[in-house]
CSV table of C-alpha atoms and ligand atoms in Angstrom, one decimal:
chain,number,residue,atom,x,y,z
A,1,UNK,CA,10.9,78.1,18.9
A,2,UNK,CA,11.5,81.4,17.8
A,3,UNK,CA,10.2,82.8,14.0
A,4,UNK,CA,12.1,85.5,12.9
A,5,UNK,CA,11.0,87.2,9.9
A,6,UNK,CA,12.9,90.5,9.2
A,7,UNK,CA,16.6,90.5,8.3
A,8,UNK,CA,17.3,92.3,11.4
A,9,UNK,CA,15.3,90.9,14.4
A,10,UNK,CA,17.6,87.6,12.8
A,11,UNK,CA,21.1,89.6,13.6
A,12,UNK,CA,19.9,90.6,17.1
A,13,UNK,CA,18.7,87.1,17.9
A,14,UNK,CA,22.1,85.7,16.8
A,15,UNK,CA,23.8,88.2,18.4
A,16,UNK,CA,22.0,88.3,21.9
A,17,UNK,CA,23.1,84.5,21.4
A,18,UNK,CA,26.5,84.9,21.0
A,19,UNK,CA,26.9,87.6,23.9
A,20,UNK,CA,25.8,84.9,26.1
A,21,UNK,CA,28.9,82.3,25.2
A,22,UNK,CA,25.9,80.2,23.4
A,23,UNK,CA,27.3,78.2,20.1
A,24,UNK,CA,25.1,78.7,16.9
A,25,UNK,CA,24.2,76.0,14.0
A,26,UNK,CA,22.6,77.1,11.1
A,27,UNK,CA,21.4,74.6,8.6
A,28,UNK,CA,20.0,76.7,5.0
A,29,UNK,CA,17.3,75.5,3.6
A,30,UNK,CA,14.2,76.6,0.5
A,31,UNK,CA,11.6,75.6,3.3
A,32,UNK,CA,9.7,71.9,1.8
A,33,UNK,CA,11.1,69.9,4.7
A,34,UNK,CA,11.8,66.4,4.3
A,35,UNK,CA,13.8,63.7,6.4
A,36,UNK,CA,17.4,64.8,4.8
A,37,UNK,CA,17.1,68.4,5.7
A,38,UNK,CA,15.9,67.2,9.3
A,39,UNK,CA,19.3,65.2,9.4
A,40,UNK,CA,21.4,68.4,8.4
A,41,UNK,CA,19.4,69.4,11.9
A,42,UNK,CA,20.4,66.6,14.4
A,43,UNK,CA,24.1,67.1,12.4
A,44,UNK,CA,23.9,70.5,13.6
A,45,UNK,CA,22.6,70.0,16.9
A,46,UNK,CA,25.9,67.6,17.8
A,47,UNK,CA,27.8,70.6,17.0
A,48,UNK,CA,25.8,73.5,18.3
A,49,UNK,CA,24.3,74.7,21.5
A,50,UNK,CA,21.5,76.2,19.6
A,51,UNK,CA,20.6,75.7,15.6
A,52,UNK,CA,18.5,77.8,13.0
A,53,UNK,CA,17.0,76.9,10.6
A,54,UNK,CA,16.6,79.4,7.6
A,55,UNK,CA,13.7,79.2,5.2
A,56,UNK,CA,13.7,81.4,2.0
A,57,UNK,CA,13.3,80.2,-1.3
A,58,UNK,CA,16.0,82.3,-2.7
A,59,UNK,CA,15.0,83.9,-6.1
A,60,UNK,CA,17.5,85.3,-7.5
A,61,UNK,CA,19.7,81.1,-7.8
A,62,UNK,CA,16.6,80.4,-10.4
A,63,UNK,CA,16.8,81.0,-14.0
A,64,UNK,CA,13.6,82.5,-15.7
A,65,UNK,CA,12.4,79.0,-16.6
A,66,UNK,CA,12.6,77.4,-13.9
A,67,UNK,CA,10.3,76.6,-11.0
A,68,UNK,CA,10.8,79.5,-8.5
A,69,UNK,CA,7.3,80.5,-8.5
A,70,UNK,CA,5.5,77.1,-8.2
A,71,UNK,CA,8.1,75.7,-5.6
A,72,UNK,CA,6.5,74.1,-2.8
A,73,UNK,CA,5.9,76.2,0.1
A,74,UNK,CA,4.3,74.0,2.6
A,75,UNK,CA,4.9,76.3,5.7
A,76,UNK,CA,3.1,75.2,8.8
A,77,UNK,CA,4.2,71.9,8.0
A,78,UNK,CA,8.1,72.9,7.8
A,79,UNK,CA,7.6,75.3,11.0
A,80,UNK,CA,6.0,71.7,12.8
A,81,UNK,CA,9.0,69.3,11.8
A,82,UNK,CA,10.9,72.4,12.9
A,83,UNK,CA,9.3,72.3,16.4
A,84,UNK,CA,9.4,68.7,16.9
A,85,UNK,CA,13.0,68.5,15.6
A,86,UNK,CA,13.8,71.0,18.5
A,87,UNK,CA,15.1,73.7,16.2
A,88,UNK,CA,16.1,77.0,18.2
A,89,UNK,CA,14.7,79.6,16.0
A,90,UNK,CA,13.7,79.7,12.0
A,91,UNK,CA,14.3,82.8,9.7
A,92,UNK,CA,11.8,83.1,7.0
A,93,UNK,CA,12.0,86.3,5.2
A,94,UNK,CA,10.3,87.8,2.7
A,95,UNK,CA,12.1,88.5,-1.1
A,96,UNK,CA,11.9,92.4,-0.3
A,97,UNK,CA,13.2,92.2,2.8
A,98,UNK,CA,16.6,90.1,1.5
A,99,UNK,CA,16.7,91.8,-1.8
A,100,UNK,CA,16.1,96.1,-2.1
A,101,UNK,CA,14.8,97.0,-5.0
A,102,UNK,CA,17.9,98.4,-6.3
A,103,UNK,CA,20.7,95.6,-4.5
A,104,UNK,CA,23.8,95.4,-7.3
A,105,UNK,CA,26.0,93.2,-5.3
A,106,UNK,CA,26.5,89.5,-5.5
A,107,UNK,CA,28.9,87.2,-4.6
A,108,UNK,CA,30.5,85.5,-7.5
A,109,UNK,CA,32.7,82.1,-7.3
A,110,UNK,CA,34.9,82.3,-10.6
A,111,UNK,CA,36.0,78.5,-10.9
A,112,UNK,CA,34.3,75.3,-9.0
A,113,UNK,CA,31.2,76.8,-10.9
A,114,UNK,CA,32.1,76.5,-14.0
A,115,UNK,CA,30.6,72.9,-14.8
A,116,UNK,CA,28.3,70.6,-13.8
A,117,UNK,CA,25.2,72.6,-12.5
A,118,UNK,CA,26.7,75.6,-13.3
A,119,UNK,CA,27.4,75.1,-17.0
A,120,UNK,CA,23.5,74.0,-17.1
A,121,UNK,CA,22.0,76.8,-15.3
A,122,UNK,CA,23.7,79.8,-15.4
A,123,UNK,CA,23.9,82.7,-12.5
A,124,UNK,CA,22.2,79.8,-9.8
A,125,UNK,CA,25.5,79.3,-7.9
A,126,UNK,CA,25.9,83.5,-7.9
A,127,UNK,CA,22.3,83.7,-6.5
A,128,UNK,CA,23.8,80.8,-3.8
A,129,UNK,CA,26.9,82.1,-2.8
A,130,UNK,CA,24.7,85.7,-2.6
A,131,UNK,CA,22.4,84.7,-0.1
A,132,UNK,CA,24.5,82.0,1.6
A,133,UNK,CA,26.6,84.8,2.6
A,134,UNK,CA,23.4,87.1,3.7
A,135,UNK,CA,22.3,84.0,5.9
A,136,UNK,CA,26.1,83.9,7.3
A,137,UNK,CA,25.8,87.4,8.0
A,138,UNK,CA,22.2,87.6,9.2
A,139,UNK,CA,22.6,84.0,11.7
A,140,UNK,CA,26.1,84.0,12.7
A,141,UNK,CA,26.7,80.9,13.4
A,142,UNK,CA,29.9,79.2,14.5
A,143,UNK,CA,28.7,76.3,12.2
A,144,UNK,CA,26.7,76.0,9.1
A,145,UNK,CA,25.7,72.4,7.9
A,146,UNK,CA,24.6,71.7,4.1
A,147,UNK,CA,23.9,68.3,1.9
A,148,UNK,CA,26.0,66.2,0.1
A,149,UNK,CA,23.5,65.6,-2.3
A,150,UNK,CA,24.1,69.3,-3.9
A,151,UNK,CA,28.1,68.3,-4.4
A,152,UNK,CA,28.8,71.5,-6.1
A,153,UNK,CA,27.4,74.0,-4.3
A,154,UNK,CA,29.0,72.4,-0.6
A,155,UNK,CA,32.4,73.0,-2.9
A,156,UNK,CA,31.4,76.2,-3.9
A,157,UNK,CA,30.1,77.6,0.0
A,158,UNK,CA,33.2,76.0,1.3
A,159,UNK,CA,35.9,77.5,-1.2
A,160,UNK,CA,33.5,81.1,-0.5
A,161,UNK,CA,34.3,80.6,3.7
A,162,UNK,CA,37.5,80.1,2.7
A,163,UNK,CA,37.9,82.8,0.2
A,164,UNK,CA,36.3,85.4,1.8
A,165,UNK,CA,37.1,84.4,5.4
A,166,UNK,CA,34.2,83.5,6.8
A,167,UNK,CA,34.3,82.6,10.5
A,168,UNK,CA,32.2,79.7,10.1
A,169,UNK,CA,32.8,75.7,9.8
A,170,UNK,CA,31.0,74.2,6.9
A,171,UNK,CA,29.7,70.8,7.7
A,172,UNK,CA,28.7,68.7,4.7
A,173,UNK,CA,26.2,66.1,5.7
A,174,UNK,CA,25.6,62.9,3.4
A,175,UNK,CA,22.5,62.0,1.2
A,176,UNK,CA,20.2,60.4,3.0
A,177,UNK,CA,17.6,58.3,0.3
A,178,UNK,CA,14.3,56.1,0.0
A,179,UNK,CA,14.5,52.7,0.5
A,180,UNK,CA,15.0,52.3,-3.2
A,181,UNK,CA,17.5,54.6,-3.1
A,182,UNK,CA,16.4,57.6,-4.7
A,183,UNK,CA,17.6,60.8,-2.9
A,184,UNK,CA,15.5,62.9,-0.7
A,185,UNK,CA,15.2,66.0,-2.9
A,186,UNK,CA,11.9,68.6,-1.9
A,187,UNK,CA,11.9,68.3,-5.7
A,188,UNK,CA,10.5,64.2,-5.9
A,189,UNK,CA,7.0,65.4,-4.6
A,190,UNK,CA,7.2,67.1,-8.6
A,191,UNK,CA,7.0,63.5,-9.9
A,192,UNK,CA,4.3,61.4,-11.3
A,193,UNK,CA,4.0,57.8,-10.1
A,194,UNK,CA,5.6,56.4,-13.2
A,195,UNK,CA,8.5,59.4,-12.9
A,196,UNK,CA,9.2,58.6,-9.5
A,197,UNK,CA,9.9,54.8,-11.2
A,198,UNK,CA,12.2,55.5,-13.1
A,199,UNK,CA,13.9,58.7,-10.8
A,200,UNK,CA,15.8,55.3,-9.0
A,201,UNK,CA,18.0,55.3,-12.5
A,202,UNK,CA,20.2,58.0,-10.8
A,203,UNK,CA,20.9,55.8,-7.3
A,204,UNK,CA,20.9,53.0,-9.7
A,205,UNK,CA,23.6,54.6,-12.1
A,206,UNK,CA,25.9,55.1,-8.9
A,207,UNK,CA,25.2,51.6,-8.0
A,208,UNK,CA,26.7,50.4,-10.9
A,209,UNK,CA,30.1,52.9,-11.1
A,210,UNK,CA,30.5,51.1,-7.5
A,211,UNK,CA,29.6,46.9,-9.1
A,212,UNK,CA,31.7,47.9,-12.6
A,213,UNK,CA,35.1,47.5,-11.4
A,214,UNK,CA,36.0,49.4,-14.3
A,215,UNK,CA,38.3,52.0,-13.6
A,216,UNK,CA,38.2,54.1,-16.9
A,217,UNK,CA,36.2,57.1,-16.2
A,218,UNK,CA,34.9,57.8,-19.7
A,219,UNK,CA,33.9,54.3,-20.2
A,220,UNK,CA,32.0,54.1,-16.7
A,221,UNK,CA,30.3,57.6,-17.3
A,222,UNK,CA,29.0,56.3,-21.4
A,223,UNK,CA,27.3,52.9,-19.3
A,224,UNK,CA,26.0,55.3,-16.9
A,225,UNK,CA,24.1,57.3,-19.6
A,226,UNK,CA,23.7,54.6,-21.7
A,227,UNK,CA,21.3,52.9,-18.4
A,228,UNK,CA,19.7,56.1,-17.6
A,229,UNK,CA,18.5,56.9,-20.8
A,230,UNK,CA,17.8,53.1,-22.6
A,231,UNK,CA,16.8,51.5,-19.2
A,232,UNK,CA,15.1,54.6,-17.0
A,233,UNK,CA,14.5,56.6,-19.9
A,234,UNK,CA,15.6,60.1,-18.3
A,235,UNK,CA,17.1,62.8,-19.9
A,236,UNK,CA,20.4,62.9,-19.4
A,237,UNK,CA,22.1,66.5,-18.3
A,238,UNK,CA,25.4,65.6,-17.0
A,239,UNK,CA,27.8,62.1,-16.0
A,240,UNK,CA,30.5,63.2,-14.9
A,241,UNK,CA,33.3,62.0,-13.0
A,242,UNK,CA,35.6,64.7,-11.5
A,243,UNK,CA,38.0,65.4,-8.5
A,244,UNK,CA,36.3,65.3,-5.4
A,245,UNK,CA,38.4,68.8,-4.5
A,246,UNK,CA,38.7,70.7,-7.6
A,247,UNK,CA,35.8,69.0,-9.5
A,248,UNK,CA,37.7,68.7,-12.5
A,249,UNK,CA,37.4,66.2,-15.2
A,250,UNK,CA,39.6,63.0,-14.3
A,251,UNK,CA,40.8,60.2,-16.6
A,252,UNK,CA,40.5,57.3,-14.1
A,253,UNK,CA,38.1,56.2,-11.3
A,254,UNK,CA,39.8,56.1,-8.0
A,255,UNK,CA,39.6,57.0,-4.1
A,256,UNK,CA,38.6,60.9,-3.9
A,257,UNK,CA,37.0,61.2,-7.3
A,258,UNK,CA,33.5,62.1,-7.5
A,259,UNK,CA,30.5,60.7,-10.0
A,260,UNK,CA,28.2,63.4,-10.4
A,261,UNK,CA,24.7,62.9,-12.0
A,262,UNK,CA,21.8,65.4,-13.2
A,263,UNK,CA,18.7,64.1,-15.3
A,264,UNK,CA,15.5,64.9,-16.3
A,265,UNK,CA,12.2,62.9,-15.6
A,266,UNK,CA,9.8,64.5,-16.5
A,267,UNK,CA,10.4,68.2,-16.5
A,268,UNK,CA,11.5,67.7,-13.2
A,269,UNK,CA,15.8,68.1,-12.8
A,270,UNK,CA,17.1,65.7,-10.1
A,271,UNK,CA,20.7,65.1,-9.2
A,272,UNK,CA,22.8,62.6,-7.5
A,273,UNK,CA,26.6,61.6,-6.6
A,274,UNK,CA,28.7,59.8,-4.6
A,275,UNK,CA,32.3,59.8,-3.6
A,276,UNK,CA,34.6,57.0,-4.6
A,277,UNK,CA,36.2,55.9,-1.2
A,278,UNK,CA,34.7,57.9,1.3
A,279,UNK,CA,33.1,56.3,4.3
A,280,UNK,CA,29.8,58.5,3.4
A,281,UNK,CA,30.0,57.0,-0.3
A,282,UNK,CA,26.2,57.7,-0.8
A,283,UNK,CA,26.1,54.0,-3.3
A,284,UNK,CA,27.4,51.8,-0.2
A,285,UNK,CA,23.6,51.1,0.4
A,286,UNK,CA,21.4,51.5,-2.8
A,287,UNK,CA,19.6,48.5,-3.3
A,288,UNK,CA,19.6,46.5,-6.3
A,289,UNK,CA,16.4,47.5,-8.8
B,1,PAF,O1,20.4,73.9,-1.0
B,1,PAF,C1,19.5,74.8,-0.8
B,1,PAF,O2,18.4,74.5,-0.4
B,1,PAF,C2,19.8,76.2,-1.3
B,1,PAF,O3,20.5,76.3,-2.4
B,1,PAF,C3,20.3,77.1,-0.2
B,1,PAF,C4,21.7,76.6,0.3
B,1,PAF,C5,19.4,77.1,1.0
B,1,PAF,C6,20.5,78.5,-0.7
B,1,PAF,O4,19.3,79.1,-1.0
């Protein structure tokens, strides 16, 4: 397995690959490996003759409050689930090396980041779209795999390779979860035992949109908050349900429409969703509490 750590011994790897016919994957990570991110690998290696991993936890998609500085950075163990995985070669740069001192330009998605996240923490989905297009550029790949779980930002990196026409297939991978259905997230190893209780309210709160049988979105998303905050006791950021595509605000629950979820326990932000209708619908298998 190759570590590359400078922005430009990445490019020549990529491109020494490419020369040689060899199709590249490239699955973005923040490092903080756990079993979801190692399926966005296996997705990638069906579709790749080679895949790279990139990890960089990317500064400039966190707001001056949040946790950029203590995130967890457990590197030998992410290079040895690399290893084992059978990843090609992993890009860890430093900040300086993405960012010079004086960089002004970032890449700015005007619409599908409006809401949702993006209404809640302003300027992360510009620092996203900024350095997912620096990893594009720096691993060329012919395919780039991301998480469901993070429904916005797949949206927003697919309407930016479409935008800005990026060579590139996005691949959008579903949530894998705990046995109790909580989403893998490198942010659960923030909880305390009694947190990471009641973090199942957010696979819970999609398990019920999918046993309601109500169709009135407004309705469905007031019992969602109403069981997250009364029953879980989580601080509720966002319920929303909103078109899969265009992730706007929709009247009625049907095929195609997304529930999206963001709540606090703790201090710690988690976030969940699920597509009405898919065949990845991340609710088909929560378990009941
Ligand atoms: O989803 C993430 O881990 C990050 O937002 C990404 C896509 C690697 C960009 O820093």
């Amino acid at each position: 397995m190759q570590l590359l750590h400078t922005p430009a011994d990445m490019q020549q790897w990529a491109l020494a690959q490419r020369s040689r016919g060899i199709r590249l994957g490239c699955v973005p990570t923040m490092g903080c490996l756990h079993d979801g991110h190692l399926a966005l690998v296996r997705e990638a290696q069906t579709r790749a003759d080679q895949v790279v991993v990139t990890i960089f936890v990317n500064p400039t998609q966190f707001g001056p409050h949040e946790d950029f500085h203590r995130y967890p950075r457990p590197l030998a163990d992410d290079l040895a689930r690399c290893r084992k995985a059978g990843v090609s070669a992993v890009f860890l740069p430093q900040p300086a090396q993405m960012y010079a001192a004086d960089h002004s330009i970032y890449v700015v998605e005007e619409q599908l980041g409006n809401g949702l996240c993006g209404a809640a923490r302003p300027g992360h989905f510009r620092g996203v779209c900024t350095v997912v297009a620096k990893l594009f550029n720096l691993t060329l790949p012919h395919v780039a795999i991301f998480g469901q779980k993070d429904y916005q930002q797949a949206a927003i990196i697919r309407r930016m390779v479409r935008d800005l026409d990026f060579p590139i297939e996005v691949v959008v991978a579903p949530i894998v979860r705990e046995p109790d259905g909580l989403a893998l997230s490198s942010r659960n190893r923030y909880l305390s035992t009694d947190e990471r209780q009641r973090a199942r309210g957010l696979s819970q709160a999609l398990r019920l949109v999918r046993d309601a049988g109500e169709t009135d979105a407004a309705a469905v998303c007031q019992r969602v908050q109403t069981l997250l905050t009364e029953t879980y006791q989580l601080r509720v950021d966002y319920v929303a349900a909103v078109d899969g595509q265009t992730l706007q605000p929709v009247p009625s629950l049907q095929p195609g429409v997304a529930i999206i979820l963001a709540a606090f326990a703790g201090t710690t932000r988690l976030i969940d969703n699920t597509l009405l209708g898919h065949p990845t619908d991340s609710a088909q298998g929560i378990p009941a509490p």
